XYZ file of C-alpha atoms in Angstrom:
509
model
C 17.319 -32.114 4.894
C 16.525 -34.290 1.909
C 19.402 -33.957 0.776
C 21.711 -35.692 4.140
C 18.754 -38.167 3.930
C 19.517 -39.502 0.559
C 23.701 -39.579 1.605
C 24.614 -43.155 2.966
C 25.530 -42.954 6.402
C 28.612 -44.792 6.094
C 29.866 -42.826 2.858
C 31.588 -40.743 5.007
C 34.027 -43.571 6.788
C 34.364 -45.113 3.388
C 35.811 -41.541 2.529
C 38.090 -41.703 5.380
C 39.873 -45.146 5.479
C 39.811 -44.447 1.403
C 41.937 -40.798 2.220
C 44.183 -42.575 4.913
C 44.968 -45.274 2.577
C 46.283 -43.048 -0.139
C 48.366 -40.459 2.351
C 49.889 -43.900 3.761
C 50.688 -44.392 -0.124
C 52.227 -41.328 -0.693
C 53.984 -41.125 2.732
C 55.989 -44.803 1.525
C 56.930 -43.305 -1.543
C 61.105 -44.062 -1.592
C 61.553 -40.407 -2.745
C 60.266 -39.025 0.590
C 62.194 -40.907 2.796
C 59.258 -40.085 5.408
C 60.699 -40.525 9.146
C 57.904 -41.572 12.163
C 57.670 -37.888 13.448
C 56.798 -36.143 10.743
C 54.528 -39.099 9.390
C 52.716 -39.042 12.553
C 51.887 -34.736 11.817
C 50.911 -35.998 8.254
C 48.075 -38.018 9.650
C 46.516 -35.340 11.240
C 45.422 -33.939 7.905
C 42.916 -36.387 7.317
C 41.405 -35.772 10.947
C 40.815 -31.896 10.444
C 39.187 -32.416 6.281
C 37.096 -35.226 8.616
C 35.848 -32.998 11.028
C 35.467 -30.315 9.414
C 33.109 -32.081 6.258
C 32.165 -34.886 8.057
C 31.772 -34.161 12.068
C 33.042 -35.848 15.165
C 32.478 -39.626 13.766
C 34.455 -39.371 10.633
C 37.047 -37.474 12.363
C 37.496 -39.969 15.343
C 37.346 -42.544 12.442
C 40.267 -40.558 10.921
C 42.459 -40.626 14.141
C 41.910 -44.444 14.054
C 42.697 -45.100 10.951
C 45.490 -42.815 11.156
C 47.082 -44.473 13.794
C 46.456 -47.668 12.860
C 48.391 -46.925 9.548
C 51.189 -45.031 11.479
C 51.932 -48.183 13.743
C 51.567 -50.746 11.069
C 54.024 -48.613 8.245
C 55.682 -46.200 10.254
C 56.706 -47.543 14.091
C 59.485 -50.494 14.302
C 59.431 -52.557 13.362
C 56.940 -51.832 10.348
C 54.844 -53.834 8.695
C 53.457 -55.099 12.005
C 51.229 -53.681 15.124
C 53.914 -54.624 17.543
C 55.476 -51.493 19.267
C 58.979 -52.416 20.096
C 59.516 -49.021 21.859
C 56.682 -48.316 24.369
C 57.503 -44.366 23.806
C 55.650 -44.799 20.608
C 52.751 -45.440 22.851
C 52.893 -41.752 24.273
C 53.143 -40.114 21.093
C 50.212 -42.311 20.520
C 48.375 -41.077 22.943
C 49.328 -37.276 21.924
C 48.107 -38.038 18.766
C 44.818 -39.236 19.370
C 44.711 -36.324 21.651
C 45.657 -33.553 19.524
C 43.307 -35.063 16.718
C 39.999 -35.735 19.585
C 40.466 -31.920 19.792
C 40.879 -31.036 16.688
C 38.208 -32.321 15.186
C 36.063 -30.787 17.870
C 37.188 -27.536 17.329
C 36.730 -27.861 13.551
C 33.366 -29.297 14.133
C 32.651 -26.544 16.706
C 33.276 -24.285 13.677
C 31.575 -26.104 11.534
C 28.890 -25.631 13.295
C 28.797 -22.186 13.780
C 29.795 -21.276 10.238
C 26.088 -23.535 9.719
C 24.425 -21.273 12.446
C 25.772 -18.479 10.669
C 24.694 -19.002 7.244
C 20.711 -20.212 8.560
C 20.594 -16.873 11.092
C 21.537 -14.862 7.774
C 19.065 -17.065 5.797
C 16.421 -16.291 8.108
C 17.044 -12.386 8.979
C 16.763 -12.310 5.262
C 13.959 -13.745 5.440
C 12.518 -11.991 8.161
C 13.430 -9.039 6.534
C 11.497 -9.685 3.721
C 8.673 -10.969 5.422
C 8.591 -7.456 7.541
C 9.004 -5.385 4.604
C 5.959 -7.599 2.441
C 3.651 -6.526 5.532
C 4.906 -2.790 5.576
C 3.401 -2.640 1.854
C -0.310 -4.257 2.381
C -2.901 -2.560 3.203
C -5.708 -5.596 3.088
C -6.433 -8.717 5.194
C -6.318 -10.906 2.492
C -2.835 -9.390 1.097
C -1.278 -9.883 4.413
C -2.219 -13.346 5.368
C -1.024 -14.296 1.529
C 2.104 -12.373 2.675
C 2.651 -13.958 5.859
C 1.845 -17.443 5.103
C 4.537 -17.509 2.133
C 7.124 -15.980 4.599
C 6.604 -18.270 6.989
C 6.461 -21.590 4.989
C 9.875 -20.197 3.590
C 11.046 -19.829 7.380
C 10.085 -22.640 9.375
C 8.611 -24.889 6.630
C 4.815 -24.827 8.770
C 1.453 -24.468 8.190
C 0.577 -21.330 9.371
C -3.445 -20.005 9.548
C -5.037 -17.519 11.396
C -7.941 -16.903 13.373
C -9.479 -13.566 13.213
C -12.434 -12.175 15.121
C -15.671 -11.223 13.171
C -18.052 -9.146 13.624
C -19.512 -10.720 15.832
C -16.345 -11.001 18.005
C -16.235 -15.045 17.052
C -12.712 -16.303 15.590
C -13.189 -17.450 11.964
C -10.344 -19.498 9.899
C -8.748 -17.322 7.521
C -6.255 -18.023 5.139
C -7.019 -21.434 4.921
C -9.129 -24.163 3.572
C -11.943 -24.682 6.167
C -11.372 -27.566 8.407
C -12.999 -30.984 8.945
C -14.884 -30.524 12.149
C -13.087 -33.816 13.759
C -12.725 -34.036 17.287
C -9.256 -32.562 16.914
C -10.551 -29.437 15.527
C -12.894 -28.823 18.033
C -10.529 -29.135 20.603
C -8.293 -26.632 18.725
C -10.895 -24.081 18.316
C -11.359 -24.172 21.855
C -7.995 -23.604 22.863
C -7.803 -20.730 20.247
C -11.001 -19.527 22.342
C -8.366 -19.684 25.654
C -4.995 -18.276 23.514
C -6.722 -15.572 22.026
C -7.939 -14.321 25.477
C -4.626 -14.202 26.783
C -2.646 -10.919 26.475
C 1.264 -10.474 25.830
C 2.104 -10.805 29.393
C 0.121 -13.918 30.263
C 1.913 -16.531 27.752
C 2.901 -15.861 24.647
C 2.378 -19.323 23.364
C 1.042 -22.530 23.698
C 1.916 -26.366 22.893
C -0.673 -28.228 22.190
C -2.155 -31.318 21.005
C -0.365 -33.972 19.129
C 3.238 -31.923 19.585
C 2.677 -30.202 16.153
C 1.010 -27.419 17.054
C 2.215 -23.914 18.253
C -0.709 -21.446 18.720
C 0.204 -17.412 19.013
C -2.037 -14.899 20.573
C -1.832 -12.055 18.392
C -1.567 -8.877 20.675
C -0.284 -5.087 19.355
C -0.847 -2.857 22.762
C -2.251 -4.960 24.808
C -5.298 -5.127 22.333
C -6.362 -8.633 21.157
C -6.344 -9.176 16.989
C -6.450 -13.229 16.862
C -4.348 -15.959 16.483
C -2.008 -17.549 14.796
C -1.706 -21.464 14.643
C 1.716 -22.851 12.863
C 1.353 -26.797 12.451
C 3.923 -29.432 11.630
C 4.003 -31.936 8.969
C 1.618 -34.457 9.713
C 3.587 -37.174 8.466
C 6.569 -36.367 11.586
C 5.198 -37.578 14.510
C 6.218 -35.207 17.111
C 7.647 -32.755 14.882
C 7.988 -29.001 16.588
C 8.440 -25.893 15.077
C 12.605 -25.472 14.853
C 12.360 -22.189 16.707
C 9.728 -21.279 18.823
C 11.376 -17.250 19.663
C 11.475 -17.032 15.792
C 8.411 -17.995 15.334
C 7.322 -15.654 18.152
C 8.974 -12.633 16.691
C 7.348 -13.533 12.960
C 4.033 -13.374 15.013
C 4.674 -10.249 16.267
C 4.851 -8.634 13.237
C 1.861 -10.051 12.032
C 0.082 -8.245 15.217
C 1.380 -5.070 13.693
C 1.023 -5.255 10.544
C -3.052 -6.241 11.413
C -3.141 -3.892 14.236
C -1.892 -1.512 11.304
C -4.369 -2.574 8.611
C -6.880 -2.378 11.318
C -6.026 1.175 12.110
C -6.095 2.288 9.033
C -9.833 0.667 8.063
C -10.569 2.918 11.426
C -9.435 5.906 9.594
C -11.139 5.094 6.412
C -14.098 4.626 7.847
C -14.147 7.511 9.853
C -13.201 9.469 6.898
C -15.823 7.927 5.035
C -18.295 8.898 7.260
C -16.655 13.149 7.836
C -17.055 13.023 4.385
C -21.093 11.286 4.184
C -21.601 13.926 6.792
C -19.939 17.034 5.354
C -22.177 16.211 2.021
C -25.370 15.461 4.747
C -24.882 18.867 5.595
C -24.233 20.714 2.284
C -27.259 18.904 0.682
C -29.311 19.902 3.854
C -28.066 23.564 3.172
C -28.265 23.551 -0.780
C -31.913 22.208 -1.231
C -33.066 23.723 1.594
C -31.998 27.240 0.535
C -32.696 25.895 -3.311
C -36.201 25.086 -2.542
C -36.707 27.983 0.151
C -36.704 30.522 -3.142
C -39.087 28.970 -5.665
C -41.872 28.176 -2.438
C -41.673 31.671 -1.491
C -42.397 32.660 -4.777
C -44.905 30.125 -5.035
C -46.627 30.750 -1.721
C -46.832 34.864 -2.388
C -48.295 34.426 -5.764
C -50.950 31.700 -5.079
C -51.775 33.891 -1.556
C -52.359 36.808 -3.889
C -54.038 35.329 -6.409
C -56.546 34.069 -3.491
C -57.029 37.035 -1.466
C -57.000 39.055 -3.640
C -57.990 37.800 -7.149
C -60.613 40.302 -8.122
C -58.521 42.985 -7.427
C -56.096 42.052 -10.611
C -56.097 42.332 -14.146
C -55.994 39.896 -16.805
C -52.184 40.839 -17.638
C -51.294 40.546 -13.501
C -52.662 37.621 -12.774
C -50.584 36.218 -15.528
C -47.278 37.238 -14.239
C -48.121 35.653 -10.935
C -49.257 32.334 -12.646
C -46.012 32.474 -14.669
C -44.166 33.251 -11.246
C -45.852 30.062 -9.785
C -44.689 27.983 -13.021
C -41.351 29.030 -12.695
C -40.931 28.058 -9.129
C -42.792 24.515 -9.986
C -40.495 24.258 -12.635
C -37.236 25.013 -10.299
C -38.349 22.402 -7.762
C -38.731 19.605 -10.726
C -34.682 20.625 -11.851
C -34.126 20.522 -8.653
C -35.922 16.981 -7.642
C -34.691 15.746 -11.037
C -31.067 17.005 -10.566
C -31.324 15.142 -7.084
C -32.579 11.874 -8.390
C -30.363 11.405 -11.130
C -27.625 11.383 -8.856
C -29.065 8.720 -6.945
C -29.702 6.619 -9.791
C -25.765 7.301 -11.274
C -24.281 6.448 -8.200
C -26.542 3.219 -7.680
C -24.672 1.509 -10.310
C -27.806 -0.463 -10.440
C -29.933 0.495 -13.717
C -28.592 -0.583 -17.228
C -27.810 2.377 -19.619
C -30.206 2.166 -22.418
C -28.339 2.992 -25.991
C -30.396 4.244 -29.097
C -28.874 6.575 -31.818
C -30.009 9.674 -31.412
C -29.206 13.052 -32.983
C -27.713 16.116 -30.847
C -30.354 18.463 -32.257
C -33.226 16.417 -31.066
C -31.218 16.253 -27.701
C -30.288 20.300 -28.179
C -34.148 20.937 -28.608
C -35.445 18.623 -25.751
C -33.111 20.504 -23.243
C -34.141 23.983 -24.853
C -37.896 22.841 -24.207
C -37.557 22.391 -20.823
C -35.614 25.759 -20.403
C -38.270 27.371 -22.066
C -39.343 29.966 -19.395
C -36.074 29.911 -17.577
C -33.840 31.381 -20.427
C -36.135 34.767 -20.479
C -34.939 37.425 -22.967
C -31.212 35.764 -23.516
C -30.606 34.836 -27.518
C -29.737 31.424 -28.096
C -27.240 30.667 -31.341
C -27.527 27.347 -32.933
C -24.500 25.833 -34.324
C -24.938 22.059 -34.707
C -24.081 21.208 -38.625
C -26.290 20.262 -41.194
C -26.938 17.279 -41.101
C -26.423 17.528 -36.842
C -24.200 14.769 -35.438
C -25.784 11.610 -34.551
C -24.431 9.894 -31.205
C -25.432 6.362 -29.503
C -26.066 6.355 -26.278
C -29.194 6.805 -23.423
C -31.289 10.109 -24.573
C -32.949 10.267 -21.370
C -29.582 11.125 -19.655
C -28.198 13.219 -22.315
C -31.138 15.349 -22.319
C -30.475 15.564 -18.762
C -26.828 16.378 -18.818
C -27.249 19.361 -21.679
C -30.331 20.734 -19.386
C -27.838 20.777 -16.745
C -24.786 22.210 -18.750
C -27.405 25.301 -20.657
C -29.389 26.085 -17.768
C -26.095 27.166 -15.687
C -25.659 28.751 -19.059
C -28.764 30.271 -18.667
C -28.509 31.299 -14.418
C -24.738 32.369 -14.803
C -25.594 34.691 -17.636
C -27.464 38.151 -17.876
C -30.653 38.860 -19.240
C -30.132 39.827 -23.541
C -26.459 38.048 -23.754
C -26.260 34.894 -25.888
C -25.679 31.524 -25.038
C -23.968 29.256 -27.922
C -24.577 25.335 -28.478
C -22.508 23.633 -31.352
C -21.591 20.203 -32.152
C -18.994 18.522 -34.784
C -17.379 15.218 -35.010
C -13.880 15.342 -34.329
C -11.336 11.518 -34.533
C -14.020 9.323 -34.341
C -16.348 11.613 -31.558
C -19.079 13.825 -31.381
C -18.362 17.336 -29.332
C -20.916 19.244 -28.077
C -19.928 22.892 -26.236
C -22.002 25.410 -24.358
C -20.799 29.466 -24.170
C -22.198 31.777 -22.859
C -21.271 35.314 -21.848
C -22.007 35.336 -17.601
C -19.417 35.839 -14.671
C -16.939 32.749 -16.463
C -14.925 29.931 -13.897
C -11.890 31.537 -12.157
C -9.045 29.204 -13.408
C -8.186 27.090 -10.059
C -12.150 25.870 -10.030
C -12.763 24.669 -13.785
C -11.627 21.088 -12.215
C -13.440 21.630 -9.088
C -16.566 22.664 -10.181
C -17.400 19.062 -11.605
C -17.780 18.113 -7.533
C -20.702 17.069 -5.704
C -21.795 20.289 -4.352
C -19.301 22.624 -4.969
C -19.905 26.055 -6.224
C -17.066 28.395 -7.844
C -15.688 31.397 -5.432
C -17.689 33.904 -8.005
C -20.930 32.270 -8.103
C -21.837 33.105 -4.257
C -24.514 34.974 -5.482
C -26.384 33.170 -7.737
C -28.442 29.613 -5.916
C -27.502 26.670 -6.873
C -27.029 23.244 -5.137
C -23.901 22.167 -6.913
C -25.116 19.298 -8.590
C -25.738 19.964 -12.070
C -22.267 19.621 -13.204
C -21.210 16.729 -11.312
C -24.101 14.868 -13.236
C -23.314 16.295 -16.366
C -19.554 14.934 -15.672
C -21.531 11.605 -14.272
C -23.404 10.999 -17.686
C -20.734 11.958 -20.048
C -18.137 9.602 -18.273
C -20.906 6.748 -18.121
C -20.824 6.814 -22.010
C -17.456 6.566 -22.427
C -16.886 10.355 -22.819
C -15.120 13.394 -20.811
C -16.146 17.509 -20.449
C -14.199 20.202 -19.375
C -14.845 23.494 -18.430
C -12.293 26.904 -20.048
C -12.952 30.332 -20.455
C -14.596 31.721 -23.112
C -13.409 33.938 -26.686
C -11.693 37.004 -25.221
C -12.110 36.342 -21.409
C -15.733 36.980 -20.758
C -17.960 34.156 -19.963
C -17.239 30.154 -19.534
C -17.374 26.985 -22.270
C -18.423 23.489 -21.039
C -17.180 20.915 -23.495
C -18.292 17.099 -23.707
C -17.076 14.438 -25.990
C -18.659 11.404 -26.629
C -17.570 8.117 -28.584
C -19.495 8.160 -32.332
C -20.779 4.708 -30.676
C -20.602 1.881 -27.817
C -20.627 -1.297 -27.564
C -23.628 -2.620 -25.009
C -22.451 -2.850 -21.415
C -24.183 -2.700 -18.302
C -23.419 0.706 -16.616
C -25.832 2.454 -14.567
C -28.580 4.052 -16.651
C -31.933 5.768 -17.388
C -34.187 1.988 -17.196
């Protein structure tokens, strides 16, 4: 458009009275010997190049000029616009027939060969605008999408008005607008377009001539609408192709009726999923904490009903019962709470140096009563590996990784801890010699609440290891479960970074 802006209007005449001039040139030459008849088909040239580059004014210019030249050089007597012979006035007449409708048809093709190249120009680029939407999945993705396509298409302003939450339409995709007069009366017509459905108008003209609004249906279900505006600066100025702009509307509807579903199907998943872990929380603590209250419950009722009745050495055992159970609950509570706090993403992870035996002995503290009569090997180095990184957590995460050492694990087998450094990190691995991981779970078992196909027996909520896998990847680090030496057992293995650099990651503060 620009470009036939900038070319003088008349550069196209000047082109044809400077083409007729040279033919007529030519056509004198002495060595030609041109006679009138085929002179007069020689003219006709100019008249189709005319039409065909030029239109229907330079080609009627063309069959002027041409016969202008014809009479004047060609027709006795020459050199004059007398016609001496008034046949020369019907092949006159023939001419400017013959040349009228050629340069019609040559402009008719023109034309078409035009139409041609802008309807492949635009399925391309409806094409690509349809296969951009096929790929996003988000709101904002798609309106950055569409709004490209569309400036490429029809050279408008397109913007979109999408319902809230609320069910209001908000602006989107689009610098918020002055709130003129003109606005206001826009929004309200939005209001109207966007409670129309497919069948009721598709679009609507409104204010200044500049503005084409779009209800955006997909199934008779209302998702907004589009507004395509002109260029300001062209009064009156429409959008070229109101169907095309229609159908590039359309699959906006179904690309957000898409989007839409699928944030349906997310959520819902979301929430099977919040349920399903509802549930097996519900179950695991409630069957985790059923075991140590029983306990609890029989040995205090005994010890109060019938104190008197036991010795020194009894009444021990039942105290010791009661401290296990205590002690189960606070794992338990503990186990529960930290994976609150890791999944916050809300506390800052605290990072001292700190050496894996002090961590080793912490956890073995706590385990005190619950490892019974099983040996425990020490293999940490001398001097032990030092690590930087929150203790509090650590401590947690090796509790977690030897007591299912500990529960997995029969009474008098042993249960190994080592550490090394190893390129720039410090290892740390727990074996023991229990019921081991069946091969398809060690990646599994590092879920929230699941529990390996062999460990039916043995209660447990199936959180311990997830927060052990929590803690090590909060510093940076990685564990992995295998099988023990010669088949009998399991390993849990955790590297850990030497040292980090202080970030804010969700922590023990």
């Amino acid at each position: 458009m620009a470009d036939a802006a900038a070319k003088p209007r008349w550069l196209p005449y000047a082109a044809v009275v400077a083409g007729t001039a040279a033919l007529t040139a030519v056509l004198r030459l002495p060595e030609l010997r041109m006679d009138p008849v085929n002179a007069a088909l020689m003219y006709l040239f100019p008249v189709l190049i005319a039409a065909v580059y030029g239109g229907r004014g330079p080609a009627v210019a063309a069959a002027g000029a041409g016969i202008l030249a014809f009479d004047f050089f060609f027709v006795p007597p020459v050199l004059s616009f007398t016609v001496a012979d008034l046949r020369y006035l019907i092949s006159f007449a023939v001419y400017v027939a013959v040349a009228l409708l050629t340069s019609e048809l040559a402009g008719r093709l023109q034309r078409q060969v035009r139409q041609a190249v802008m309807q492949q120009k635009q399925t391309a680029i409806l094409y690509d605008i349809s296969r951009s939407m096929s790929d996003v999945s988000d709101l904002e993705s798609l309106v950055r999408s569409f709004r490209a396509g569309i400036g490429s298409l029809t050279g408008e302003e397109a913007v979109f008005y999408l319902p809230e939450s609320d069910g209001r339409l908000a602006r989107f995709g689009a610098e918020p607008a002055a709130p003129d007069e003109q606005e206001a009366e826009l929004r309200r017509i939005v209001d109207i377009a966007a409670r129309q459905t497919a069948g009721e108008g598709a679009s609507i003209r409104i204010l200044d001539g500049r503005t084409l609004l779009l209800p955006l249906t997909a199934q008779e279900e209302r998702l907004g609408v589009l507004v395509l505006r002109g260029d300001p600066r062209e009064p009156g100025a429409w959008p070229a192709d109101r169907a095309r702009c229609e159908a590039v509307a359309g699959l906006a509807a179904g690309a957000l009726a898409r989007i839409r579903r699928g944030e349906e199907a997310r959520l819902a998943q979301v929430t099977a999923e919040s349920e399903r872990l509802r549930a097996a929380l519900l179950d695991s603590v409630s069957h985790e904490l059923r075991t140590p209250l029983a306990e609890m419950i029989g040995s205090s009722s005994a010890l109060l009903e019938s104190g008197p009745l036991f010795g020194e050495a009894e009444r021990r055992e039942l105290l010791v019962s009661i401290r296990g159970g205590a002690l189960r609950m606070d794992r338990l509570v503990a186990n529960l709470l930290g994976m609150v706090r890791l999944e916050s993403g809300m506390l800052r992870l605290r990072q001292d140096w700190v050496g894996t035996d002090e961590l080793v002995g912490a956890a073995l503290r706590q385990l005190k009563e619950a490892r019974g009569s099983r040996l425990i090997e020490l293999c940490l180095g001398d001097p032990a590996p030092l690590l930087r990184g929150d203790p509090v957590l650590l401590e947690q995460m090796l509790v977690n990784l030897i007591g299912n050492a500990i529960k997995y694990s029969p009474d008098g087998s042993r249960v190994q801890i080592a550490a090394g450094e190893k390129d720039g990190a410090v290892w740390m691995s727990v074996r023991d010699e229990g019921i081991g991981i069946p091969a398809e779970d060690r990646d599994r078992i590092f879920q929230k609440f699941y529990r390996s196909s062999n460990a039916a027996s043995v209660t447990g909520t199936g959180l311990g290891l997830s927060i052990a896998k929590a803690v090590a990847e909060l510093h940076g680090g990685s564990i992995a479960a295998g099988a023990a030496d010669g088949g009998a057992g399991a390993v849990m293995t955790v590297e850990l970074p030497l040292g980090m650099a202080d970030r804010d990651r969700g922590g023990s503060e």
